[in-house]
PDB file of C-alpha atoms and ligand atoms in Angstrom:
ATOM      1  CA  UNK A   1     132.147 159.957  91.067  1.00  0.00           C
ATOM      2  CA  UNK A   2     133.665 157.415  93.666  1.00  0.00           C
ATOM      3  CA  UNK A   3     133.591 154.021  92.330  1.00  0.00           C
ATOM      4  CA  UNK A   4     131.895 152.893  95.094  1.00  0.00           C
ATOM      5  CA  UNK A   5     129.051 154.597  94.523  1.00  0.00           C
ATOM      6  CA  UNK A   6     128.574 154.057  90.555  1.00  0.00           C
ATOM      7  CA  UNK A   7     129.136 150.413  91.106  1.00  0.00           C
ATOM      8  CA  UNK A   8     126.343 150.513  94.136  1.00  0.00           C
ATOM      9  CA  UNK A   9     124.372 152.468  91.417  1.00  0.00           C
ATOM     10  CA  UNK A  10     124.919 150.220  88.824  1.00  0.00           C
ATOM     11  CA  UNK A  11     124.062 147.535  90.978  1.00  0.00           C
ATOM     12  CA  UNK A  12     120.672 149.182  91.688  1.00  0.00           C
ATOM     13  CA  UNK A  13     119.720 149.423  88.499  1.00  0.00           C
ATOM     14  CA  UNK A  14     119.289 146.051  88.040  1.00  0.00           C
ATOM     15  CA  UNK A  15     117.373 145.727  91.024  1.00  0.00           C
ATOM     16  CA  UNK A  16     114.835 148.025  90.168  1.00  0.00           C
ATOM     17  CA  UNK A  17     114.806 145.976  86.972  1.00  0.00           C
ATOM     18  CA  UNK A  18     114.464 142.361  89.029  1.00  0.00           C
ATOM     19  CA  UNK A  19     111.221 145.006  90.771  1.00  0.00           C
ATOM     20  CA  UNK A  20     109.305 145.323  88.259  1.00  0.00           C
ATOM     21  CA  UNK A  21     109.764 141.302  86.939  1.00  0.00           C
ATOM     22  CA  UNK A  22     108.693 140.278  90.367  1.00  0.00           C
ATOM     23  CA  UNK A  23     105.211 142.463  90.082  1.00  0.00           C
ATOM     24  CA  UNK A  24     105.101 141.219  86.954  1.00  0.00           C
ATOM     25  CA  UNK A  25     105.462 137.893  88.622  1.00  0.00           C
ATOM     26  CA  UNK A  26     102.449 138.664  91.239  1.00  0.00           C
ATOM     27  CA  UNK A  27     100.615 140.684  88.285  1.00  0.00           C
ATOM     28  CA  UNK A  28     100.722 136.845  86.379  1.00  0.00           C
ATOM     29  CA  UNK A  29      99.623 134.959  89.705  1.00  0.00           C
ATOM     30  CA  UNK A  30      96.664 137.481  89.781  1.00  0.00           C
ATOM     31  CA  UNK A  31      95.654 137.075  86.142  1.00  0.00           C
ATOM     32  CA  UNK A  32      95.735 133.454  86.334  1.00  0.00           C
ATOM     33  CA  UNK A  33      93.664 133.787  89.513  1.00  0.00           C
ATOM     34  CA  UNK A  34      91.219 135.526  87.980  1.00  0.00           C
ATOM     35  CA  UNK A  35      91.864 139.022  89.743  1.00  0.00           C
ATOM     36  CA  UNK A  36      92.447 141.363  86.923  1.00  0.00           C
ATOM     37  CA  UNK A  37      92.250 144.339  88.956  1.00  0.00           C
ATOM     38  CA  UNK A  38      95.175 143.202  91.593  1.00  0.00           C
ATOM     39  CA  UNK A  39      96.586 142.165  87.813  1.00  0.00           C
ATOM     40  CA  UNK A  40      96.526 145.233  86.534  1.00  0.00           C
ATOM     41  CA  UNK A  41      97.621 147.335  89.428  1.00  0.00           C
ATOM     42  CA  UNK A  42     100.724 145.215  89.606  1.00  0.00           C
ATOM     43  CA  UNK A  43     101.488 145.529  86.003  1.00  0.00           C
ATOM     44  CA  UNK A  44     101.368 148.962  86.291  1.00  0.00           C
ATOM     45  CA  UNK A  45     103.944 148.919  89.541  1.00  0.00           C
ATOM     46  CA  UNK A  46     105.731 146.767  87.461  1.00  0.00           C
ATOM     47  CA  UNK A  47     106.112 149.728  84.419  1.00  0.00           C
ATOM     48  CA  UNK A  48     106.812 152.464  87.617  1.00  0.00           C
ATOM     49  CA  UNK A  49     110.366 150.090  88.456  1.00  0.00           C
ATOM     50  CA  UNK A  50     111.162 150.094  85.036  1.00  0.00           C
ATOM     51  CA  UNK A  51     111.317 153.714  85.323  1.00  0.00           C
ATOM     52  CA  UNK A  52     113.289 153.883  88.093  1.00  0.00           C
ATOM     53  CA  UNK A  53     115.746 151.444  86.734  1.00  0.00           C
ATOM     54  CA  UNK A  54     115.951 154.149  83.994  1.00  0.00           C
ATOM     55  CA  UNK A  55     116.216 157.087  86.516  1.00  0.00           C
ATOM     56  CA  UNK A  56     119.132 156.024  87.468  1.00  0.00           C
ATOM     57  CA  UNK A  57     120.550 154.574  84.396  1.00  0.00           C
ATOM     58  CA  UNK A  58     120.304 158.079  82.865  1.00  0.00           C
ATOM     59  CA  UNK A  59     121.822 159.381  85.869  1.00  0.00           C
ATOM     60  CA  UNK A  60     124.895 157.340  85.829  1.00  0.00           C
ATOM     61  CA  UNK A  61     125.466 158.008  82.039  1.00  0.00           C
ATOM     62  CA  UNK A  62     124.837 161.637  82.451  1.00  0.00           C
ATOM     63  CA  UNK A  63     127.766 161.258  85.143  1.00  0.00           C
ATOM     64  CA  UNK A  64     129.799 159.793  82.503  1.00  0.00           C
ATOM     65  CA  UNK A  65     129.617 156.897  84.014  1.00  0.00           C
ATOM     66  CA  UNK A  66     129.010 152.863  82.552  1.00  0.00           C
ATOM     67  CA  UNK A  67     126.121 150.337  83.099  1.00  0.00           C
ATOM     68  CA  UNK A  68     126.860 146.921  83.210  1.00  0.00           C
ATOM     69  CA  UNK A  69     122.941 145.947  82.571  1.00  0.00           C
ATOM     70  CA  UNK A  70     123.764 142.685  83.833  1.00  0.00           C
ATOM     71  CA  UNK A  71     121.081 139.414  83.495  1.00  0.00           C
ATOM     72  CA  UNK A  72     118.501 139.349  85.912  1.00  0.00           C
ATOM     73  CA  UNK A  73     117.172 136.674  88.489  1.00  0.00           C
ATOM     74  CA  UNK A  74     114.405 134.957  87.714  1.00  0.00           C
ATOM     75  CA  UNK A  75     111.314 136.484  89.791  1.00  0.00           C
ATOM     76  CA  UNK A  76     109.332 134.426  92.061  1.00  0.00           C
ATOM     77  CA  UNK A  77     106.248 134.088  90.261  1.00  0.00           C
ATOM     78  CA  UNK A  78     104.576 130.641  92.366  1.00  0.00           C
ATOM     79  CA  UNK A  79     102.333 132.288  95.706  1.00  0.00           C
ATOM     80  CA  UNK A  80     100.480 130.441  97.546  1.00  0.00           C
ATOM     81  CA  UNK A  81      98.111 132.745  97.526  1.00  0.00           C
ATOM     82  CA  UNK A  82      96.724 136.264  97.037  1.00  0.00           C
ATOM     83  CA  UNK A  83      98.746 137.017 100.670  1.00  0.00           C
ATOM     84  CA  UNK A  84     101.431 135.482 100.231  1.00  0.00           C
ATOM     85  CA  UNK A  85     101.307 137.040  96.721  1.00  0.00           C
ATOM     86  CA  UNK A  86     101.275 140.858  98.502  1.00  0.00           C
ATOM     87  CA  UNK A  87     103.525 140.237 100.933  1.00  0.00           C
ATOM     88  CA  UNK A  88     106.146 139.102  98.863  1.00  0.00           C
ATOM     89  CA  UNK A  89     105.918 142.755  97.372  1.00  0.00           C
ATOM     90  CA  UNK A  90     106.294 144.378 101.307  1.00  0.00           C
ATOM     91  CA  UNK A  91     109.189 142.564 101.827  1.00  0.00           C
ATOM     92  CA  UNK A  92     110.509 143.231  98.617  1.00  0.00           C
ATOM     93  CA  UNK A  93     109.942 147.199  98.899  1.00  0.00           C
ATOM     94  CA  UNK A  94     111.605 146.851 102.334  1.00  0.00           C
ATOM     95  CA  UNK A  95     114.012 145.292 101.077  1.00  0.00           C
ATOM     96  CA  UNK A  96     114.748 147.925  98.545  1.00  0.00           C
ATOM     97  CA  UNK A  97     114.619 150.655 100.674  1.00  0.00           C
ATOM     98  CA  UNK A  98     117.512 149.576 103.005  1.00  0.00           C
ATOM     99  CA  UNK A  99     119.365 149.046  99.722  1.00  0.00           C
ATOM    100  CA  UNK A 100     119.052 152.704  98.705  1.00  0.00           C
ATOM    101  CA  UNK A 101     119.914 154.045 101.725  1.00  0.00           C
ATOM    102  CA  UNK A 102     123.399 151.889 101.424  1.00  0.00           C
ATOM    103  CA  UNK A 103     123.773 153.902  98.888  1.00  0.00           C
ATOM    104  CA  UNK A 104     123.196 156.986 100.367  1.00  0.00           C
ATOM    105  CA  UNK A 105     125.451 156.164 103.553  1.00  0.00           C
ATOM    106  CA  UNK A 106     127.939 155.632 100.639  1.00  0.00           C
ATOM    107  CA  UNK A 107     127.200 159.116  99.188  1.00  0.00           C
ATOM    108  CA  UNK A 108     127.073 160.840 102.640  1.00  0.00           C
ATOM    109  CA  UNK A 109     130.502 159.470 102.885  1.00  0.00           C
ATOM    110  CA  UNK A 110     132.264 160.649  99.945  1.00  0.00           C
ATOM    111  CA  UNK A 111     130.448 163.669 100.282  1.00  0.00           C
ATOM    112  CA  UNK A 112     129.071 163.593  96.874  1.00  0.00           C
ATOM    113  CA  UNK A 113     126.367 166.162  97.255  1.00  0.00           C
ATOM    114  CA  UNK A 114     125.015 165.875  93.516  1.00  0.00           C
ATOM    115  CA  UNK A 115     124.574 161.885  94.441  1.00  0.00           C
ATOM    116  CA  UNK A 116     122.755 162.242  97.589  1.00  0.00           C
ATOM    117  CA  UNK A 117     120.277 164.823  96.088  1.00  0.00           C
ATOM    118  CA  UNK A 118     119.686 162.303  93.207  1.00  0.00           C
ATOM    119  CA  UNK A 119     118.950 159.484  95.659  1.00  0.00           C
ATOM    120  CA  UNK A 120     116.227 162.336  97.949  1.00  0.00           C
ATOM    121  CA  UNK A 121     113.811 161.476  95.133  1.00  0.00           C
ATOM    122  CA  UNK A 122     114.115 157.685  96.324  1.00  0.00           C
ATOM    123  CA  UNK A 123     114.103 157.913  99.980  1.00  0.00           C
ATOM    124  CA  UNK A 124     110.767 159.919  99.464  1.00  0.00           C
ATOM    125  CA  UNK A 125     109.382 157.135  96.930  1.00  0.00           C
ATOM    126  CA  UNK A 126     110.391 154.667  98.806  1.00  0.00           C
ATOM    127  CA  UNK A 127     108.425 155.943 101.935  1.00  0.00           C
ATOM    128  CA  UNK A 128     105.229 156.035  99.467  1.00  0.00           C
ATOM    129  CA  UNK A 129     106.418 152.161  98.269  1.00  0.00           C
ATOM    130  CA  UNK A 130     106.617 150.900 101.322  1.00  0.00           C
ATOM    131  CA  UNK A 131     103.294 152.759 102.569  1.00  0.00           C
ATOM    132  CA  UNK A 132     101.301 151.188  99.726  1.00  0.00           C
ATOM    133  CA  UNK A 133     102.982 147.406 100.064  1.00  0.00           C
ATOM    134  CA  UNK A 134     101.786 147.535 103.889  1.00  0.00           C
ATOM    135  CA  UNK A 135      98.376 149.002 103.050  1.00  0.00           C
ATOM    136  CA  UNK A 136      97.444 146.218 100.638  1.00  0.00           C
ATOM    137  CA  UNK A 137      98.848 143.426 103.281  1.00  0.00           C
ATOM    138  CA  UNK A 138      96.468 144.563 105.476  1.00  0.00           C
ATOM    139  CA  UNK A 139      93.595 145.146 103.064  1.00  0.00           C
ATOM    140  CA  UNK A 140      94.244 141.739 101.906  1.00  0.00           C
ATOM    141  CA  UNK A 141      94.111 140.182 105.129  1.00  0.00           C
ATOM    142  CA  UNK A 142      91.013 141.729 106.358  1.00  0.00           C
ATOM    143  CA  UNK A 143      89.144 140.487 103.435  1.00  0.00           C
ATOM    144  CA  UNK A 144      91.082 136.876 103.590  1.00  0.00           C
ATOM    145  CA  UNK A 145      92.022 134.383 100.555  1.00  0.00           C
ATOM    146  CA  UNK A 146      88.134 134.147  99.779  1.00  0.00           C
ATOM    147  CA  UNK A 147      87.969 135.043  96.160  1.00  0.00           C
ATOM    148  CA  UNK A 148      84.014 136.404  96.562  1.00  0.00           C
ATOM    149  CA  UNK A 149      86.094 139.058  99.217  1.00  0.00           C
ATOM    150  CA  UNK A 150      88.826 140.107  96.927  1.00  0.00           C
ATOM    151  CA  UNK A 151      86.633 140.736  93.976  1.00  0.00           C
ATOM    152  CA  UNK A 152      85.255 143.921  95.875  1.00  0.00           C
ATOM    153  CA  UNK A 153      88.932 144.954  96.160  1.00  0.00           C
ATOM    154  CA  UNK A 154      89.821 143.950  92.561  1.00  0.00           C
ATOM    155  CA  UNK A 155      87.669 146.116  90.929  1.00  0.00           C
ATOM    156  CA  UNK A 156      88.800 149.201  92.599  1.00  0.00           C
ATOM    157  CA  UNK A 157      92.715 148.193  92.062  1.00  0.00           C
ATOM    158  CA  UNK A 158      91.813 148.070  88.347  1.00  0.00           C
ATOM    159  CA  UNK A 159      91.058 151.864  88.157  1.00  0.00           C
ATOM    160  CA  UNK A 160      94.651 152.580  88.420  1.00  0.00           C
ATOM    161  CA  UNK A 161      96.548 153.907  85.755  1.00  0.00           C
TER     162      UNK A 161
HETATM  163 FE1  FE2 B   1     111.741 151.099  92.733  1.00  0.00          FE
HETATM  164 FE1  FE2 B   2     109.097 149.878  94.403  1.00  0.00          FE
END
């Protein structure tokens, strides 16, 4: 594998890793706000990052390959509110998703085949990520920073497993 590419997928392990501390971050903000359904869901999001930190963790070892598992930055965990809270994770999952495709430019480039079919899985998540992020913006915004509104929401988030 072109060192290029293990070190962009080394890199990318720890920020799927940094993910799932910043929904634990907004999953905090929404238990101390009372919301233990937006709570919940994030804490959950937060356990699906971890596991995509490991997908590709496994993946570079099964390549052979080393993990540096270097220290993490510390997650924004102070929102101004439930918006602010939700958008942080949109721009976040953006975020991610131009970082994965880096990657695969980097693949497509050293025409590692193997690489690029591992990374398919994460364009396609990614999509589903960044679908979900933008869906609960807007969801949050119709209903507004007025806790009474968000409670309607909150119990529905908290049915997911
Ligand atoms: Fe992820
Ligand atoms: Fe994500």
């Amino acid at each position: 594998m072109d060192k290029k590419i293990t070190e962009l997928l080394d890199a990318q392990v720890n920020k799927e890793l940094y993910s799932a501390y910043l929904y634990l971050g907004i999953s905090k903000f929404f238990s101390k706000e009372g919301l233990g359904g937006f709570a919940s869901w994030y804490k959950v999001q937060a356990e699906e990052e971890q596991e995509h930190a490991m997908k590709i963790y496994d993946y570079l070892l099964e390549n052979g390959q080393d993990v540096t598992l270097n220290s993490l930055a510390a997650a924004n965990v102070d929102f101004k509110d439930a918006l602010a809270a939700v958008k942080e994770a949109d721009k976040h999952e953006h975020y991610i998703t131009k970082e994965i495709e880096k990657i695969m430019d980097a693949a497509v480039e050293h025409k590692d085949y193997r690489t690029q079919l591992f990374l398919n899985w994460f364009i396609t998540e990614q999509e589903e990520e960044e679908h979900n992020s933008g869906e609960m913006v807007e969801k949050v915004e119709m209903l507004g920073n007025d806790k009474k509104n968000l409670y309607l929401l909150d119990k529905e988030l908290g049915s997911r497993k």
